[in-house]
Short mmCIF file of C-alpha atoms and ligand atoms in Angstrom, two decimals:
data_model
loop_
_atom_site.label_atom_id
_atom_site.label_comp_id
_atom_site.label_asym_id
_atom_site.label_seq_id
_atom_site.Cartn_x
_atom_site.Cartn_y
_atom_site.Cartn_z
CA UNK U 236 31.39 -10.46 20.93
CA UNK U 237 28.23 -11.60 22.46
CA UNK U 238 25.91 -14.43 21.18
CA UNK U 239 22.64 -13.32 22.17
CA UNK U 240 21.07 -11.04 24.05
CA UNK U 241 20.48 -7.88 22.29
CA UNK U 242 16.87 -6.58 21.45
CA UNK U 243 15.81 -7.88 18.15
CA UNK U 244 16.99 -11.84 19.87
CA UNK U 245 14.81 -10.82 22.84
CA UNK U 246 11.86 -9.79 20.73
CA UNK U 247 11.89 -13.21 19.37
CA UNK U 248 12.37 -15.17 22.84
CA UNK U 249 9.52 -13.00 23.74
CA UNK U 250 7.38 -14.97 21.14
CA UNK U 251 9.34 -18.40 21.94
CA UNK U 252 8.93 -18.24 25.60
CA UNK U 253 5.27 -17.53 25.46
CA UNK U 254 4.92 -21.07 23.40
CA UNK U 255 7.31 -23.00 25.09
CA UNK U 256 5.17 -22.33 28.18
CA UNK U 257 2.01 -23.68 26.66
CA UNK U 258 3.80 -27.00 25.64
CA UNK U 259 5.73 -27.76 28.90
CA UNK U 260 9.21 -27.61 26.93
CA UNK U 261 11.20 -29.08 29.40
CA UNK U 262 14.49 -26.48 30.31
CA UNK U 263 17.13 -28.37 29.10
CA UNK U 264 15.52 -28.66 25.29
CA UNK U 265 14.50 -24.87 25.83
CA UNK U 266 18.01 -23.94 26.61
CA UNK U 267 19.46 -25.88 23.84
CA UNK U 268 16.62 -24.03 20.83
CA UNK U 269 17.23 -20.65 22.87
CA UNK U 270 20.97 -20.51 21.48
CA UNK U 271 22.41 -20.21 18.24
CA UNK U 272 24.35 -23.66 17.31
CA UNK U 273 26.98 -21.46 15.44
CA UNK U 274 27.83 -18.18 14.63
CA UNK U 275 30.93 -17.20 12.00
CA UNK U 276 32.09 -13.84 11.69
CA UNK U 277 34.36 -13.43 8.76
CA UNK U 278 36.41 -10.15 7.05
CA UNK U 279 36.71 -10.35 3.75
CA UNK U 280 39.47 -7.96 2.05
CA UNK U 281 37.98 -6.63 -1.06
CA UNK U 282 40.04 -4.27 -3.55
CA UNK U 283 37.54 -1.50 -4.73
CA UNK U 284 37.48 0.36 -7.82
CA UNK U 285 40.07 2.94 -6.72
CA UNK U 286 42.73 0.93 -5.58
CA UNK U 287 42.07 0.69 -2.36
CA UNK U 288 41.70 -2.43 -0.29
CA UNK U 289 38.43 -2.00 2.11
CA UNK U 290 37.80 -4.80 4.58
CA UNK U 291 34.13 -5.96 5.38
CA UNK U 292 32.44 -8.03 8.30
CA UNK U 293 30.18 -10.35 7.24
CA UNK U 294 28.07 -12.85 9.07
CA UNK U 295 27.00 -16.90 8.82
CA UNK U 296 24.55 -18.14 11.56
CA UNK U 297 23.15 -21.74 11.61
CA UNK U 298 20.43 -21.46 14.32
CA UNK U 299 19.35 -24.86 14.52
CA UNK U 300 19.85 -27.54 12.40
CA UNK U 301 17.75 -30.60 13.78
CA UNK U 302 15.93 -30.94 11.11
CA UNK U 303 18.49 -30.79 8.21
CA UNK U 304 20.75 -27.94 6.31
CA UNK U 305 20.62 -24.60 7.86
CA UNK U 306 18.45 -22.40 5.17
CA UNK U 307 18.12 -18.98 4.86
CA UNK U 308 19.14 -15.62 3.12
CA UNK U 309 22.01 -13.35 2.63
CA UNK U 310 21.48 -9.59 2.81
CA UNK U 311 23.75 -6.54 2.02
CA UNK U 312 23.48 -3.66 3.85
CA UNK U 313 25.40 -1.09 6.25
CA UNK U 314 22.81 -1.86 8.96
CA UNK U 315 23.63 -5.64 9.25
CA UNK U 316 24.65 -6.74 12.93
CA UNK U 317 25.38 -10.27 14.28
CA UNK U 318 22.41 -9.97 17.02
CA UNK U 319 20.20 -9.30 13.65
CA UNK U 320 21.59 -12.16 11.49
CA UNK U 321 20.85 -14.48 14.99
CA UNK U 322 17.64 -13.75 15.20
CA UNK U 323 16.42 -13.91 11.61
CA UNK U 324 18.29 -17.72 11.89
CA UNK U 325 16.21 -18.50 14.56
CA UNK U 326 13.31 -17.14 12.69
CA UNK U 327 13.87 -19.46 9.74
CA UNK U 328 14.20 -22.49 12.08
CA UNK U 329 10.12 -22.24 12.81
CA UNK U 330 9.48 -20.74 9.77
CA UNK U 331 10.92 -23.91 7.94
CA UNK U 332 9.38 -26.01 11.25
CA UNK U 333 5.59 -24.61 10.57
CA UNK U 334 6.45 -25.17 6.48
CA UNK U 335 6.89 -28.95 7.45
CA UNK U 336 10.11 -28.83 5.67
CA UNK U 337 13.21 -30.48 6.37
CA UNK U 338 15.69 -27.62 7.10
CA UNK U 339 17.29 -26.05 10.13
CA UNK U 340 17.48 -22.41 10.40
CA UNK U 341 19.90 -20.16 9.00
CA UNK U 342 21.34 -16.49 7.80
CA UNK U 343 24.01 -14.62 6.64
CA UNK U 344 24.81 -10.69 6.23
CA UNK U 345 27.33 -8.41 4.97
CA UNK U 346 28.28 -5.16 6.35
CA UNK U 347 28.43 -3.25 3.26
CA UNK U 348 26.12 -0.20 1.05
CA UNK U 349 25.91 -1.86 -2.45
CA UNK U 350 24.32 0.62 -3.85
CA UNK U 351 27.33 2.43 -3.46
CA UNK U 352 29.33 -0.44 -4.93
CA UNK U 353 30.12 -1.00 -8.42
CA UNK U 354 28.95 -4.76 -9.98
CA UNK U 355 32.70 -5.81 -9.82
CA UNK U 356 33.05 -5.28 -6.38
CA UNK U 357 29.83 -6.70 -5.20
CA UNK U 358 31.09 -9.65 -6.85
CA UNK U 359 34.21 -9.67 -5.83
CA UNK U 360 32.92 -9.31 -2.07
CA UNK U 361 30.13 -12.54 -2.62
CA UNK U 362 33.33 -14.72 -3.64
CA UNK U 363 36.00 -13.59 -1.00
CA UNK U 364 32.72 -13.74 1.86
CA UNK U 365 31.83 -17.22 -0.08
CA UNK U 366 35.59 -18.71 0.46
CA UNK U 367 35.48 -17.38 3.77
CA UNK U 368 32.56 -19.80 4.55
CA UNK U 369 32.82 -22.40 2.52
CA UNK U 370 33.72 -25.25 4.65
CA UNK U 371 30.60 -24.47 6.43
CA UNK U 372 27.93 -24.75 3.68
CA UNK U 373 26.92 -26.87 1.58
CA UNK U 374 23.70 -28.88 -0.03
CA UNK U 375 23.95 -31.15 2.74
CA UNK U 376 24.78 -28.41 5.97
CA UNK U 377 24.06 -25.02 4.75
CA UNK U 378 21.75 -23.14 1.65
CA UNK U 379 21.70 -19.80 1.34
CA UNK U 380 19.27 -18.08 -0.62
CA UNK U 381 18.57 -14.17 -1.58
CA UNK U 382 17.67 -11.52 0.58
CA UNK U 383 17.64 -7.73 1.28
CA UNK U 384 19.99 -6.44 -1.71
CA UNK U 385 21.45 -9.93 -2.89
CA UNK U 386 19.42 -10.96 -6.56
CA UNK U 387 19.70 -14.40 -8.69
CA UNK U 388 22.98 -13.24 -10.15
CA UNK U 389 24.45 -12.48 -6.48
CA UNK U 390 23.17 -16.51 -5.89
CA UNK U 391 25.15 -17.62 -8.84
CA UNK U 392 28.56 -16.02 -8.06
CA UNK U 393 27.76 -17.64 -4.70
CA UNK U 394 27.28 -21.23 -6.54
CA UNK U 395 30.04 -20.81 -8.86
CA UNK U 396 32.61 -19.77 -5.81
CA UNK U 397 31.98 -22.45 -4.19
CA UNK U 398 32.06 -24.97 -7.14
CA UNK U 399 35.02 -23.76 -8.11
CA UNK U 400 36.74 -24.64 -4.85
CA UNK U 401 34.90 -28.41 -5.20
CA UNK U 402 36.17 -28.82 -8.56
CA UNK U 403 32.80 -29.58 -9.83
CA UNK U 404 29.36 -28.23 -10.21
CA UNK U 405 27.26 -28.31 -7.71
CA UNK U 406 23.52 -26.06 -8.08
CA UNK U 407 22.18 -27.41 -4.40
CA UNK U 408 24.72 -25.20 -2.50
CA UNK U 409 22.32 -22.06 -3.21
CA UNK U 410 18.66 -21.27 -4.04
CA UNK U 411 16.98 -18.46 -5.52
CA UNK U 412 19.60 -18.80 -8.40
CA UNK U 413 18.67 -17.93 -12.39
CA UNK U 414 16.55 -20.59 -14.43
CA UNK U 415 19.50 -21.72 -16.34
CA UNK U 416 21.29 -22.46 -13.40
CA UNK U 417 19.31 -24.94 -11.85
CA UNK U 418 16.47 -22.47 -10.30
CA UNK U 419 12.54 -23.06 -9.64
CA UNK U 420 9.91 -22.23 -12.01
CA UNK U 421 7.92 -20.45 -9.59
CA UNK U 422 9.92 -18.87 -7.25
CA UNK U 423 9.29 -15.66 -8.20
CA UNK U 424 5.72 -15.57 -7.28
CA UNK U 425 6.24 -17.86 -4.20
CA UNK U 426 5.57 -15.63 -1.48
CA UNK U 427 2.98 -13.88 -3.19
CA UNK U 428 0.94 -17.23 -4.11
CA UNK U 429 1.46 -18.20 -0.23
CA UNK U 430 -0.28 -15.23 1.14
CA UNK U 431 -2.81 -15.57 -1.57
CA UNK U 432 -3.48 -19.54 -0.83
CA UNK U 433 -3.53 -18.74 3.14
CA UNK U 434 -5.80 -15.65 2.88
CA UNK U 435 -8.02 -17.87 0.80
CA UNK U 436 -7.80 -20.59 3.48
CA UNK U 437 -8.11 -17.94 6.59
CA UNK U 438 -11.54 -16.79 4.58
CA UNK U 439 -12.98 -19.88 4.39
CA UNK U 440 -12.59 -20.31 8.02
CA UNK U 441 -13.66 -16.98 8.95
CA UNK U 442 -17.28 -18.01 6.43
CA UNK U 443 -15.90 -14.81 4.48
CA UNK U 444 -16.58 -15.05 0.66
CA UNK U 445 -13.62 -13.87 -1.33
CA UNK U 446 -15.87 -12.99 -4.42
CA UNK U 447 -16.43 -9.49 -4.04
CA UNK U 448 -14.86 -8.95 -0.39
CA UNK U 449 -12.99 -5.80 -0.37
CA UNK U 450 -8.78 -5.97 0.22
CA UNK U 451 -6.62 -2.98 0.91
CA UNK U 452 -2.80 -3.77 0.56
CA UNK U 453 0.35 -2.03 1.95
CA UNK U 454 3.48 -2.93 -0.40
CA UNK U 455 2.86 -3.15 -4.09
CA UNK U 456 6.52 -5.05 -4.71
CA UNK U 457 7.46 -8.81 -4.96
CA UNK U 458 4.94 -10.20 -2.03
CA UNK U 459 1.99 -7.61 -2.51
CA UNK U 460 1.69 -6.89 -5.94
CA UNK U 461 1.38 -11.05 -7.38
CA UNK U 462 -0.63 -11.19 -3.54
CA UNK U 463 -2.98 -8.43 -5.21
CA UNK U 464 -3.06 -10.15 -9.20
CA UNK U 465 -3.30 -13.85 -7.20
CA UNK U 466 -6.44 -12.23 -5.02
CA UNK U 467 -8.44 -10.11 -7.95
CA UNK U 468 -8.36 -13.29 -10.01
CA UNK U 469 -10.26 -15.14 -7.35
CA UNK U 470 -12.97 -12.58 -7.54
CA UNK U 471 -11.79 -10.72 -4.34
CA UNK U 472 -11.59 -6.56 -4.66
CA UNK U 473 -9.06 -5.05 -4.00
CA UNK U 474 -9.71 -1.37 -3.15
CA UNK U 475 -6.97 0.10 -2.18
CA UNK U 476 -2.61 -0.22 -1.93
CA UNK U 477 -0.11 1.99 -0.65
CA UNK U 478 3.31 1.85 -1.48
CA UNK U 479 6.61 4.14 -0.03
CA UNK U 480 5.05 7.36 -2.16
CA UNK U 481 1.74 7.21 -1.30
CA UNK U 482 -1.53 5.08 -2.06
CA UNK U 483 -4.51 4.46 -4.68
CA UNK U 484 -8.32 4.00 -3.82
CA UNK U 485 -10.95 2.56 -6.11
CA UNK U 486 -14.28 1.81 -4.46
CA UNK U 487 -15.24 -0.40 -7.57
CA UNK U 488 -12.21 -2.00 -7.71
CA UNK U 489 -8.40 -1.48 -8.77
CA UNK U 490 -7.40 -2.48 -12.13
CA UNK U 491 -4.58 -4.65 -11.00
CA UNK U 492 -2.96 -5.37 -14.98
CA UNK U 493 -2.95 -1.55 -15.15
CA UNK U 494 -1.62 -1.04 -11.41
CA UNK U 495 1.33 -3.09 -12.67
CA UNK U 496 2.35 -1.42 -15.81
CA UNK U 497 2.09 2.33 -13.80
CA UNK U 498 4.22 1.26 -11.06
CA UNK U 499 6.75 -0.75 -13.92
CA UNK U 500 7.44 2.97 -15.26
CA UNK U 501 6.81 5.64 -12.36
CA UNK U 502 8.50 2.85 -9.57
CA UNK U 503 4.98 3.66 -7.42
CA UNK U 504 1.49 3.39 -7.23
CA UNK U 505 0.70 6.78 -6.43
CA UNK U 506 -0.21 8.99 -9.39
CA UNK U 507 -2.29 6.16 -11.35
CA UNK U 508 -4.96 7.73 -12.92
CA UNK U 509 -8.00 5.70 -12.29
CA UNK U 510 -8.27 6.28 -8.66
CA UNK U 511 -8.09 8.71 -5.70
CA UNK U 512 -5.14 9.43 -4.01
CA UNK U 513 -4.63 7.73 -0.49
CA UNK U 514 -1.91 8.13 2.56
CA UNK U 515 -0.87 5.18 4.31
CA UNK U 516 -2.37 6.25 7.23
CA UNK U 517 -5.47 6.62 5.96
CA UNK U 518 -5.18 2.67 3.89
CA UNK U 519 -5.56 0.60 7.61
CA UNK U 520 -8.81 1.97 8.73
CA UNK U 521 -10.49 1.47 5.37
CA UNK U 522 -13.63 -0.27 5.66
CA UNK U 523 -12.15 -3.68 4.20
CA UNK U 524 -13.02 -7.31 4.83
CA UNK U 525 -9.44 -8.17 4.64
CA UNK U 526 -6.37 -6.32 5.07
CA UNK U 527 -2.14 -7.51 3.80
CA UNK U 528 0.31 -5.26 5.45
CA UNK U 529 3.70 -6.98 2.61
CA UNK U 530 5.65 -3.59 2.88
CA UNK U 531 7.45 -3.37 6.15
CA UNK U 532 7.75 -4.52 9.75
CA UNK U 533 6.31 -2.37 12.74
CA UNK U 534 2.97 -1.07 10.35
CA UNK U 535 0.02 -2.04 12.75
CA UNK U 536 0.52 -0.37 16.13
CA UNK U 537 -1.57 0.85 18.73
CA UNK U 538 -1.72 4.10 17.06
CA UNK U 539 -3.56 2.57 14.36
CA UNK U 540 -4.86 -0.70 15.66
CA UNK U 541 -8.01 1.25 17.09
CA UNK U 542 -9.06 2.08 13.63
CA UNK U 543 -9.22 -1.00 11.81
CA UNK U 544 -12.09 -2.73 10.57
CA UNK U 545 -11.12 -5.59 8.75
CA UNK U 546 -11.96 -8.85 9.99
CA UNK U 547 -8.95 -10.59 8.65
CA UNK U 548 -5.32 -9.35 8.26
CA UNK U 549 -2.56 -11.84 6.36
CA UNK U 550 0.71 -10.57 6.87
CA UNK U 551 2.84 -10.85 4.29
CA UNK U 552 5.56 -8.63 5.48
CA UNK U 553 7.85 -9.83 8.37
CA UNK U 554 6.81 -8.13 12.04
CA UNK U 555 4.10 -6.08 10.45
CA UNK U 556 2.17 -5.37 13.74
CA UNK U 557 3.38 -5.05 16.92
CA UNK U 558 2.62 -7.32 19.80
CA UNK U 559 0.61 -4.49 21.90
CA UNK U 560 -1.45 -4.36 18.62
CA UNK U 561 -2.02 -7.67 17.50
CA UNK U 562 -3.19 -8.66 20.89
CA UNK U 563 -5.49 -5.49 20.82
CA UNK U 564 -6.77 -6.79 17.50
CA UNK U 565 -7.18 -10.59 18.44
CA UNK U 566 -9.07 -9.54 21.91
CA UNK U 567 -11.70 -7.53 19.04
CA UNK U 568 -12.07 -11.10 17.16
CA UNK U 569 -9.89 -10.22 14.18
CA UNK U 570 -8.79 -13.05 12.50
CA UNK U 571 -4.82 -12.79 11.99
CA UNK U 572 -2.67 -15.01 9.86
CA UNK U 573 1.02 -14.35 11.45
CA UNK U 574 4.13 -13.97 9.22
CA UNK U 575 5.37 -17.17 9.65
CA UNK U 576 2.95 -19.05 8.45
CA UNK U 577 1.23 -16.76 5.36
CA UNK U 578 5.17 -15.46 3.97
CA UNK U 579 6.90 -18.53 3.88
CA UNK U 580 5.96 -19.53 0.15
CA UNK U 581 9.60 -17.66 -0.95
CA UNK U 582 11.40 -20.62 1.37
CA UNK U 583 8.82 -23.57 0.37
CA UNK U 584 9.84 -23.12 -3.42
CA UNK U 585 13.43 -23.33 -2.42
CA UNK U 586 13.02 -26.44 -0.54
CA UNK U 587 11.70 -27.77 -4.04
CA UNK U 588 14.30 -25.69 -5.92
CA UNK U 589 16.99 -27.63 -4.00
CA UNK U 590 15.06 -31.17 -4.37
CA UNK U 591 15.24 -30.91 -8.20
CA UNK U 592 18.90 -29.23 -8.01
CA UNK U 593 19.93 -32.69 -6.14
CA UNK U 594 17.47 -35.27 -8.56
CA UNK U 595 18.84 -33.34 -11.66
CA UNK U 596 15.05 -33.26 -12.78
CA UNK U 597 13.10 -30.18 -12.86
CA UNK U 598 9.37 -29.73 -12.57
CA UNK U 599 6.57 -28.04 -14.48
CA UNK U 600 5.19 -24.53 -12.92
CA UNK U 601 2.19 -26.35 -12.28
CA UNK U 602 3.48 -29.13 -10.08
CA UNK U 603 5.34 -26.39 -8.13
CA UNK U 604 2.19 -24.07 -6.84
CA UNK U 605 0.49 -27.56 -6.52
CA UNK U 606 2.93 -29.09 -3.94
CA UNK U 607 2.89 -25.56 -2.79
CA UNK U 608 -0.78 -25.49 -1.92
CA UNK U 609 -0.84 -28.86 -0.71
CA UNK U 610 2.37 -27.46 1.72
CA UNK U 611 0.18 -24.49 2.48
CA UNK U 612 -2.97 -26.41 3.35
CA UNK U 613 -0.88 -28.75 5.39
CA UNK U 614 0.39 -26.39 7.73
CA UNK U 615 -2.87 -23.45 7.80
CA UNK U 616 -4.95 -27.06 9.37
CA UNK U 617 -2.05 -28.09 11.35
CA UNK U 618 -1.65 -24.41 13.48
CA UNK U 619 -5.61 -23.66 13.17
CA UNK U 620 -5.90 -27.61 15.00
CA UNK U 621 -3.24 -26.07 17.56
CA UNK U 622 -5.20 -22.42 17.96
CA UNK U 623 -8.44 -24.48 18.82
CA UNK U 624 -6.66 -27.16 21.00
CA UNK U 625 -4.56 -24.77 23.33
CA UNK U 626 -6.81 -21.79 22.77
CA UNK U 627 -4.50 -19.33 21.40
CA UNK U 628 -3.79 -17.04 18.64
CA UNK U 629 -2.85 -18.18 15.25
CA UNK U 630 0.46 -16.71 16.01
CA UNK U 631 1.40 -18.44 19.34
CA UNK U 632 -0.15 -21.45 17.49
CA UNK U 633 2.45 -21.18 14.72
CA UNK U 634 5.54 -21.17 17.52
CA UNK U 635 3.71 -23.82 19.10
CA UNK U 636 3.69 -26.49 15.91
CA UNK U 637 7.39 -25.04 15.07
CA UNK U 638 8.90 -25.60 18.88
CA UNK U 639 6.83 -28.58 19.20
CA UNK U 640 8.55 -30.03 15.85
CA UNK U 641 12.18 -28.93 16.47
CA UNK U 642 11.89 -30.10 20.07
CA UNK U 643 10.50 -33.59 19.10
CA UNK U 644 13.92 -34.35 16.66
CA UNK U 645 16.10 -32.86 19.41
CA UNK U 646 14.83 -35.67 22.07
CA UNK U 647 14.87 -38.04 19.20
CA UNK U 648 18.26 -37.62 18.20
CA UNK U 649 19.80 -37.33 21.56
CA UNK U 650 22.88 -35.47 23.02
CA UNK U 651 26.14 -36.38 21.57
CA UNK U 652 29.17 -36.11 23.39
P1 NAD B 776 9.90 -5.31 -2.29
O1 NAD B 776 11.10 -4.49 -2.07
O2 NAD B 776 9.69 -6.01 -3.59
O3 NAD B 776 8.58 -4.38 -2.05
C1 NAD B 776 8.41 -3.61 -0.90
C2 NAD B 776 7.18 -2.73 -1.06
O4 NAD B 776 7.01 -1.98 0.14
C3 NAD B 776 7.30 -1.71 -2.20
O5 NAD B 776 6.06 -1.58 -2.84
C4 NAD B 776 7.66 -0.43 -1.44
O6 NAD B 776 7.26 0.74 -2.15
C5 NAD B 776 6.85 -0.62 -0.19
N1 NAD B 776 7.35 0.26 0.89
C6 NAD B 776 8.63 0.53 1.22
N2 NAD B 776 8.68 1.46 2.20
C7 NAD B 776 7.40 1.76 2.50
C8 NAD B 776 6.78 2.65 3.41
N3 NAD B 776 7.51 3.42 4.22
N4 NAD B 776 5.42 2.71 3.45
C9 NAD B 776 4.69 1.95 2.63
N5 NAD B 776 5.20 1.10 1.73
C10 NAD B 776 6.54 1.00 1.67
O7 NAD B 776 9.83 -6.34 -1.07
P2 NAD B 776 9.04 -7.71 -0.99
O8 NAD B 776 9.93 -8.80 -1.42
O9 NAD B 776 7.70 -7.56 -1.59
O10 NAD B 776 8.92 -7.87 0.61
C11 NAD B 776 7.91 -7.18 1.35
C12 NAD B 776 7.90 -7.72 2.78
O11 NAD B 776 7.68 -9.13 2.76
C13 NAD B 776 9.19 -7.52 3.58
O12 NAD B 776 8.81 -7.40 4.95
C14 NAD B 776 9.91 -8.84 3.38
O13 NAD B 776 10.83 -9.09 4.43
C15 NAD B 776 8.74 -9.78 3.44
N6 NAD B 776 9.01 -11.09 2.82
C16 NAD B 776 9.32 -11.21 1.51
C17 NAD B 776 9.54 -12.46 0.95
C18 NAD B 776 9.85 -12.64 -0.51
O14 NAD B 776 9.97 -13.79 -0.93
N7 NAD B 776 9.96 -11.59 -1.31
C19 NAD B 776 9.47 -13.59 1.76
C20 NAD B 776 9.14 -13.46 3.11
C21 NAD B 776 8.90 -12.19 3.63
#
């Protein structure tokens, strides 16, 4: 089995490579953040509904864990591969880097069609995959969270497995878990509240007023639709959103509250009665002021990069635009806030989820989005600082802060051997 090396890892050591350049990373640090520091691959016998025993691969990757526990999600799905699991790892290690949070980099994956699965066996497979792994996490080396097809109630089986084995409850192992079992107010709307705070910060830098400017969103789920409440209710617009069946336009303005309840019962945006129909095609080369791809990754290309004419684009989604395109769009001035700096509110919150998990003391919703704004501001000054000082994108800027972080505790700490 290799380690690296496949296309998704190279994508990524595209990006790295690019920002290790700019800070002089010496090669023996680069080599050491340019591999994962483990990678388990478990089966996990699991007897389905018919009597049957099936047996499924799952994954556990800890990237990089200079800066504390490994963090990151665990997703379900046929499609999972160990090269994919590596690189989203590595991914968390700057995203938790640029968050200024003390975690390492991690990710986990099961091989597996849930939806296909009845609730028994989906639990039955988080327990067997959890004992498979337990000796490797833990609050102090390893916290998973949700992801692609795993919920709170997939995060509990996941807490009580393992507490089971310790003989004792223990909530840090896991975030992303139910209220009652030790979760974050707040959570929920994390991501969302993120891109809202950093769009609101990218604005003020661009000298574009929010009252009134005009947003178009792709994705009305977890990230864009509380991205598109968060935004309204700071006066902003927002004109238009697409979702996987289509897309609404409103020149005056979408009723977001309304928006909502539609999509609660028809499971889209398309259809709502108070605007015109609109492709998602036709969505990025609205005439917008601001523009959140938070659907899916590979949106902006150079197929479509021509035709936008917003001056600021936040991605909320993970990879939304290409690299062809989003140097196409920076060389035209556009202002654009990468992923890994406007879509890490879901991973902030669980930081503070698993701070009050391990003081036993839980926090009002209020003091979460406040530390999380303060977190946010934090880090939009410390990469814009880096964009202005090396001359570079916001995105190389981002890898920059993260390398440039994770590199500093590697010399720190030293080699032991
Ligand atoms: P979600 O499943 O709640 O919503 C996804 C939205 O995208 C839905 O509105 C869906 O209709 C739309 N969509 C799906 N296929 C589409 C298509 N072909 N064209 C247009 N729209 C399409 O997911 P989410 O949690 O909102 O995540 C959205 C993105 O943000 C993903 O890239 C995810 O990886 C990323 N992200 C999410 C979080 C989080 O905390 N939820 C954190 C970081 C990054």
């Amino acid at each position: 089995m290799t380690t690296t090396g496949g296309s998704i890892f190279d994508a990524m050591l595209q990006e790295f490579d690019g920002a290790a350049r700019i800070l002089n990373l010496e090669p023996g640090i680069w080599r050491i953040l340019t591999k994962p520091k483990r990678q388990i691959i478990v089966h996990c016998p699991v007897q389905m509904d018919s009597g049957e025993i099936e047996v499924f691969t799952g994954f556990r990757v800890q990237y990089n864990i200079a800066l504390g526990p490994a963090k990151g999600g665990i997703r379900y799905h046929p499609d999972v591969t160990l090269d994919e699991v590596t690189t989203l790892a590595a991914w968390m290690s700057w995203k938790c880097a640029v968050a200024h949070i003390p975690f390492g980099g991690g990710k986990g994956g099961i091989i597996c069609d849930p939806t296909k699965m009845s609730r028994r066996e989906v639990e039955a497979l988080t327990r067997r995959y959890v004992a498979e792994i337990i000796d490797a996490i833990g609050p102090e080396k390893d916290v998973p969270a949700p992801d692609v097809n795993t919920d709170a109630q997939v995060m509990a089986w996941v807490m009580d497995t393992y507490s089971m084995h310790l003989g004792h409850t223990s909530t840090a192992v896991v975030t992303g878990k139910p209220l009652e079992l030790g979760g974050s107010l707040g959570r929920r709307e994390a991501t969302g509240r993120r891109v809202m705070l950093t769009t609101r910060e990218a604005a003020k830098h661009v000298g574009l007023d929010l009252t009134g400017a005009r947003v178009a969103i792709q994705g009305f789920g977890n990230v864009g639709s509380v991205s598109a409440e968060l935004l309204a209710a700071l006066g902003a617009k927002i004109v238009a959103i697409a979702d996987w069946k289509g897309g609404v336009y409103n020149d005056a303005g979408l009723d977001i509250a309304a928006l909502l309840d539609h999509a609660k019962i028809h499971r889209t945006v398309a259809g709502f009665a108070r605007a015109d129909p609109l492709t998602n095609e036709a969505l990025f080369g609205l005439d917008v002021h601001i523009l959140i791809p938070a659907a899916l990754e590979n949106q902006i290309t150079m197929a479509n990069a021509g035709s936008i004419k917003a001056t600021l684009v936040v991605e909320g989604a993970n990879g939304p635009t290409t690299p062809e395109a989003h140097r196409h769009l920076h060389e035209r001035g556009v202002f654009i806030v990468p992923d890994i700096l406007a879509n890490i509110g879901g991973v902030t919150v669980s930081y503070f989820e698993w701070v009050q998990d391990r003081h036993g003391y839980f926090w009002t919703e209020r003091e979460v989005n406040e530390r999380l704004e303060q977190k946010l501001c934090e880090a939009f000054h410390d990469v814009l600082q880096t964009s202005v000082k090396y001359r570079v994108d916001m995105r190389t800027a981002a890898y920059i802060v993260a390398i440039g972080r994770v590199a500093a505790v590697t010399r720190m700490r030293g080699m032991y051997a």
